[in-house]
Amino acid sequence: MTIDDVLEDKELLKRNAENLKANIPPTRSPGVGLKKTLETVFTTHTFGYEKIIPLFGDPDEEIAIYPYKSILFEDKALLSEHCRRSLDSQHHDSVVRTMKKARNYGLDKFVFTYLGAHEYYYSRSRGVNMPAFGVFLSSKLDNRDEKANATMYDLESHLVAGRDPSELTLAPSDARDITGFEIANRYDDKFHDYWCGLNYETKNGSDESWASKREFHYYDKVSIEHIEAIIWPIQKGFDAQLGQFVVRADISDDIRKFRKNHSRIHIYPYEWNSPEGKDRFHYASFLVVDEFQRTQKYLHPDSFRDSFASKFPAW
Amino acid sequence: MDQKEILVTHFYRRPPDPTLWIHTSFITRKRGSNQRFWGLSNDVVDPRKIKADVDDRGLKELDVDIPIHEGETVWIAPDQSVFVADARNPLAPSRRYITQDKIPNPFDTIEKTILKKIAAGAYPAKDKVTQSFCSPAQWKTLLAILVKLLNNGELNEKNFFTVGYLFLILEARYAEFNRELNGYRFNGYYMTVSQGHLGFLNNKDLFYEWEIAIDTDSLESYFPEPEEEDFVLPDFSKLSMS
């Protein structure tokens, strides 16, 4: 079965929700606050700053591409793999090597997001990373079209092993509902233990938290109209003449330009550097969701800046 | 990691900053072992990931592995030379040269390829390289190059047919962008692109207006399905240009 078949079978979706919920020891129902948070909380998507690839069709040449420019300034949308391929001949086979299960299931026609903290883009290690952007998408997208859906887990997760994706597919509202039960029971009501896979007070966490989160899928493309906030990497370079780090000029220009055209979207610039990049990215993501789950509001950029700087001082 | 000497084996390539030294990520091994780690961490890297990233050009293997210590990282200098140095000061005397990288900027890559094709006098629409230039990531760069070539005379009425269809591709694929282009000052040039028609105002305030008399209903024939035989170059010499 493909995702299209499953989405047509409303009974199957309902049965999946019942079965998956039954797998969670149902001793406690989520509280009103947690329920409300999960009904309204954003989904997340990550993309990179730059990438070097062989020039399509001419392997002797290579070219640097900038995914963030395509998404935020040119396409003005997150595109599904299928949509990218139809527009962009620069598409190369790195995507084809990954997410094979998702493609076979027909999910290449969807934009992927997590109901959880941003997944780091370039690696799953703190030791190496590249600058990453994290966007927060409105929960209203769930109802945007009939094809919006979720899977209980990323299909590459070890928790999916041996199971058919059709059994794990859910309507978005059921996925949010199940997550509430899961947090109440499996995570002892601790929202962040599910969302971030990391307790910032005890510093206990796992880089594999992506494997146990819900994955949401939106059909074809998601216009940046649906982005509510962005964590934006501020890259610094070392100025040999000044003998100190300074912000790269193009970064500031881009933020200014984007803010001018999209004043509604909250921008949270965070300072990226290679040795601490992953922790900085995760903490920036955490600050935004922490405020949202407590107040149902987005953090004020000044508060974000101060909180971030107190944990990660500027270089 | 334990106290064994750590060596950088690969680094992730990045376009340089024109004036600043920037960090990049790297892969290491311990002396005497072939197991690879992410940076200075103890997280093991899957060899398949290394191979895939090297094949994709994002990751480069060093000819000679270079020692690295805690507190250091890999830097890319403005001239694309690559060093291991203190993570907070790439100019510290302890820095070690690794290699010289060379990533052309997109403008140079695309311009070089277009000039090659103009010189050859043939520019098949199905050309994959050309198609990649028409991607959302590159279309503005492509337009900048075409305007530059038009202005310096390398692209003229005689050889315009070699690239004229590029505008049609842009028009067909990016109708929305083209609407935005009307009245858009592109790198200081006023450009208009509309059905079968290209106009621009160059830096001498001379307005060039060329009509590309192609029946746009037949655009489909310019973009055959991939499984079909190679596309035959349309007879652009029949285009009228005024």
Tab-separated table of C-alpha atoms in Angstrom, chain B residues 38-242:
chain	number	residue	atom	x	y	z
B	38	TRP	CA	33.325	12.811	14.010
B	39	GLY	CA	35.672	15.675	14.852
B	40	LEU	CA	37.239	15.365	18.297
B	41	SER	CA	34.354	13.288	19.638
B	42	ASN	CA	34.163	9.579	20.336
B	43	ASP	CA	31.255	9.183	17.910
B	44	VAL	CA	32.162	6.673	15.243
B	45	VAL	CA	31.492	7.526	11.604
B	46	ASP	CA	29.962	4.926	9.346
B	47	PRO	CA	32.446	4.332	6.475
B	48	ARG	CA	29.480	4.348	4.071
B	49	LYS	CA	28.709	7.908	5.149
B	50	ILE	CA	32.302	8.907	4.424
B	51	LYS	CA	32.222	7.331	0.994
B	52	ALA	CA	28.887	8.950	0.132
B	53	ASP	CA	30.046	12.406	1.220
B	54	VAL	CA	33.342	12.087	-0.659
B	55	ASP	CA	31.436	10.995	-3.771
B	56	ASP	CA	29.136	13.995	-3.383
B	57	ARG	CA	32.186	16.316	-3.191
B	58	GLY	CA	31.220	17.712	0.187
B	59	LEU	CA	33.981	15.819	1.999
B	60	LYS	CA	37.647	15.733	1.019
B	61	GLU	CA	40.193	13.125	2.071
B	62	LEU	CA	43.654	14.375	2.956
B	63	ASP	CA	46.721	12.984	1.218
B	64	VAL	CA	48.525	13.038	4.560
B	65	ASP	CA	46.694	12.879	7.885
B	66	ILE	CA	47.429	15.890	10.105
B	67	PRO	CA	47.620	15.850	13.943
B	68	ILE	CA	45.015	17.864	15.830
B	69	HIS	CA	44.677	18.631	19.553
B	70	GLU	CA	41.856	19.541	21.924
B	71	GLY	CA	40.852	23.172	21.441
B	72	GLU	CA	41.782	23.152	17.772
B	73	THR	CA	39.620	22.924	14.694
B	74	VAL	CA	39.908	23.011	10.912
B	75	TRP	CA	39.814	26.440	9.258
B	76	ILE	CA	39.265	27.615	5.699
B	77	ALA	CA	41.132	30.814	4.832
B	78	PRO	CA	39.810	33.404	2.352
B	79	ASP	CA	42.174	32.021	-0.320
B	80	GLN	CA	40.767	28.520	0.323
B	81	SER	CA	43.901	27.193	1.987
B	82	VAL	CA	42.975	24.826	4.796
B	83	PHE	CA	44.630	24.767	8.223
B	84	VAL	CA	44.417	23.100	11.609
B	85	ALA	CA	44.605	25.804	14.275
B	86	ASP	CA	43.289	26.992	17.619
B	87	ALA	CA	39.465	27.124	17.369
B	88	ARG	CA	39.502	30.740	18.531
B	89	ASN	CA	42.524	32.006	16.647
B	90	PRO	CA	43.546	30.644	13.261
B	91	LEU	CA	46.639	32.843	13.232
B	92	ALA	CA	48.157	31.268	16.328
B	93	PRO	CA	51.764	30.206	15.627
B	94	SER	CA	50.862	26.551	16.175
B	95	ARG	CA	48.689	26.417	13.054
B	96	ARG	CA	49.454	23.712	10.481
B	97	TYR	CA	48.750	23.894	6.774
B	98	ILE	CA	46.662	21.012	5.444
B	99	THR	CA	45.922	21.591	1.808
B	100	GLN	CA	44.641	24.028	-0.787
B	101	ASP	CA	41.004	23.646	-1.771
B	102	LYS	CA	39.454	25.062	-4.894
B	103	ILE	CA	35.726	25.651	-5.120
B	104	PRO	CA	34.816	27.892	-8.024
B	105	ASN	CA	32.022	30.341	-7.348
B	106	PRO	CA	28.763	29.561	-9.165
B	107	PHE	CA	29.078	32.582	-11.399
B	108	ASP	CA	32.461	31.453	-12.769
B	109	THR	CA	31.331	27.852	-13.232
B	110	ILE	CA	28.198	28.789	-15.124
B	111	GLU	CA	29.865	31.493	-17.205
B	112	LYS	CA	32.685	29.174	-18.218
B	113	THR	CA	30.245	26.512	-19.337
B	114	ILE	CA	28.034	28.917	-21.264
B	115	LEU	CA	31.004	30.448	-23.075
B	116	LYS	CA	32.172	26.963	-24.001
B	117	LYS	CA	28.792	26.212	-25.475
B	118	ILE	CA	28.475	29.521	-27.305
B	119	ALA	CA	31.900	28.926	-28.840
B	120	ALA	CA	30.796	25.464	-29.941
B	121	GLY	CA	27.746	27.055	-31.573
B	122	ALA	CA	25.429	24.398	-30.267
B	123	TYR	CA	23.441	24.323	-27.145
B	124	PRO	CA	20.967	21.452	-26.964
B	125	ALA	CA	18.037	22.162	-24.720
B	126	LYS	CA	18.257	18.791	-23.124
B	127	ASP	CA	21.747	19.535	-21.948
B	128	LYS	CA	21.795	18.573	-18.283
B	129	VAL	CA	24.306	21.205	-17.297
B	130	THR	CA	22.139	23.902	-18.788
B	131	GLN	CA	19.076	22.541	-17.089
B	132	SER	CA	20.854	22.782	-13.769
B	133	PHE	CA	21.534	26.472	-14.410
B	134	CYS	CA	17.826	26.999	-14.814
B	135	SER	CA	17.189	25.590	-11.366
B	136	PRO	CA	15.723	27.863	-8.717
B	137	ALA	CA	19.088	27.984	-7.010
B	138	GLN	CA	20.884	29.410	-10.029
B	139	TRP	CA	18.458	31.281	-12.201
B	140	LYS	CA	19.440	34.727	-10.975
B	141	THR	CA	23.110	33.909	-11.475
B	142	LEU	CA	22.284	32.721	-14.961
B	143	LEU	CA	20.476	35.949	-15.780
B	144	ALA	CA	23.381	37.996	-14.415
B	145	ILE	CA	25.763	36.134	-16.695
B	146	LEU	CA	23.554	36.543	-19.740
B	147	VAL	CA	23.242	40.260	-19.105
B	148	LYS	CA	27.017	40.511	-18.703
B	149	LEU	CA	27.591	38.639	-21.970
B	150	LEU	CA	25.043	40.783	-23.778
B	151	ASN	CA	26.711	43.935	-22.551
B	152	ASN	CA	30.253	42.987	-23.342
B	153	GLY	CA	29.257	41.805	-26.792
B	154	GLU	CA	30.106	38.134	-26.317
B	155	LEU	CA	26.432	37.458	-26.823
B	156	ASN	CA	24.994	39.252	-29.824
B	157	GLU	CA	22.330	39.018	-32.501
B	158	LYS	CA	24.441	36.508	-34.411
B	159	ASN	CA	24.917	33.982	-31.676
B	160	PHE	CA	21.905	34.781	-29.512
B	161	PHE	CA	20.198	31.704	-30.862
B	162	THR	CA	22.646	29.586	-28.897
B	163	VAL	CA	21.209	30.756	-25.619
B	164	GLY	CA	17.890	32.357	-26.551
B	165	TYR	CA	15.971	29.344	-25.473
B	166	LEU	CA	17.375	29.680	-21.964
B	167	PHE	CA	15.067	32.620	-21.547
B	168	LEU	CA	12.209	30.493	-22.721
B	169	ILE	CA	13.041	27.869	-20.135
B	170	LEU	CA	13.147	30.515	-17.456
B	171	GLU	CA	9.891	31.884	-18.745
B	172	ALA	CA	8.201	28.506	-18.874
B	173	ARG	CA	9.403	27.329	-15.491
B	174	TYR	CA	9.328	30.516	-13.546
B	175	ALA	CA	6.356	32.422	-14.777
B	176	GLU	CA	5.904	33.841	-11.332
B	177	PHE	CA	9.475	35.009	-11.134
B	178	ASN	CA	9.239	36.482	-14.584
B	179	ARG	CA	6.217	38.469	-13.545
B	180	GLU	CA	8.333	39.794	-10.734
B	181	LEU	CA	11.079	40.594	-13.195
B	182	ASN	CA	8.918	43.082	-15.011
B	183	GLY	CA	10.136	46.331	-13.671
B	184	TYR	CA	12.738	44.566	-11.569
B	185	ARG	CA	16.152	46.165	-11.481
B	186	PHE	CA	18.439	43.228	-11.763
B	187	ASN	CA	22.014	44.071	-10.816
B	188	GLY	CA	21.250	47.580	-12.017
B	189	TYR	CA	19.670	46.439	-15.282
B	190	TYR	CA	16.021	46.902	-15.967
B	191	MET	CA	14.796	43.642	-17.423
B	192	THR	CA	11.562	42.480	-18.854
B	193	VAL	CA	10.809	38.955	-19.879
B	194	SER	CA	7.463	38.040	-21.284
B	195	GLN	CA	6.090	35.576	-23.742
B	196	GLY	CA	8.460	35.371	-26.670
B	197	HIS	CA	10.064	38.628	-25.789
B	198	LEU	CA	13.120	39.797	-23.920
B	199	GLY	CA	14.008	43.376	-23.126
B	200	PHE	CA	16.647	44.948	-20.997
B	201	LEU	CA	18.216	48.297	-20.375
B	202	ASN	CA	21.965	48.112	-20.250
B	203	ASN	CA	24.325	50.255	-18.263
B	204	LYS	CA	24.573	52.778	-21.058
B	205	ASP	CA	20.807	53.270	-20.794
B	206	LEU	CA	20.293	51.727	-24.203
B	207	PHE	CA	17.170	49.640	-24.301
B	208	TYR	CA	17.560	46.389	-26.164
B	209	GLU	CA	14.406	44.717	-27.180
B	210	TRP	CA	14.530	41.434	-28.978
B	211	GLU	CA	11.577	39.535	-30.119
B	212	ILE	CA	12.002	35.814	-29.924
B	213	ALA	CA	9.417	34.714	-32.409
B	214	ILE	CA	8.846	31.215	-31.205
B	215	ASP	CA	5.420	29.767	-30.974
B	216	THR	CA	5.301	29.225	-27.250
B	217	ASP	CA	2.520	26.682	-27.680
B	218	SER	CA	5.196	24.396	-29.027
B	219	LEU	CA	7.362	24.823	-25.952
B	220	GLU	CA	6.654	21.245	-25.048
B	221	SER	CA	8.762	20.166	-27.990
B	222	TYR	CA	11.744	21.832	-26.417
B	223	PHE	CA	11.464	19.703	-23.312
B	224	PRO	CA	11.025	16.121	-24.370
B	225	GLU	CA	10.566	13.480	-21.744
B	226	PRO	CA	13.910	12.150	-20.473
B	227	GLU	CA	13.402	8.677	-21.884
B	228	GLU	CA	13.001	10.032	-25.394
B	229	GLU	CA	15.875	10.330	-27.803
B	230	ASP	CA	18.195	13.281	-27.547
B	231	PHE	CA	16.556	16.533	-28.423
B	232	VAL	CA	17.418	18.008	-31.801
B	233	LEU	CA	18.334	21.656	-31.656
B	234	PRO	CA	15.522	23.772	-33.110
B	235	ASP	CA	16.423	25.927	-36.044
B	236	PHE	CA	16.974	29.129	-34.145
B	237	SER	CA	18.367	30.857	-37.232
B	238	LYS	CA	14.752	31.317	-38.251
B	239	LEU	CA	14.030	33.418	-35.201
B	240	SER	CA	13.442	37.028	-35.943
B	241	MET	CA	15.201	39.528	-33.782
B	242	SER	CA	14.488	43.190	-33.959
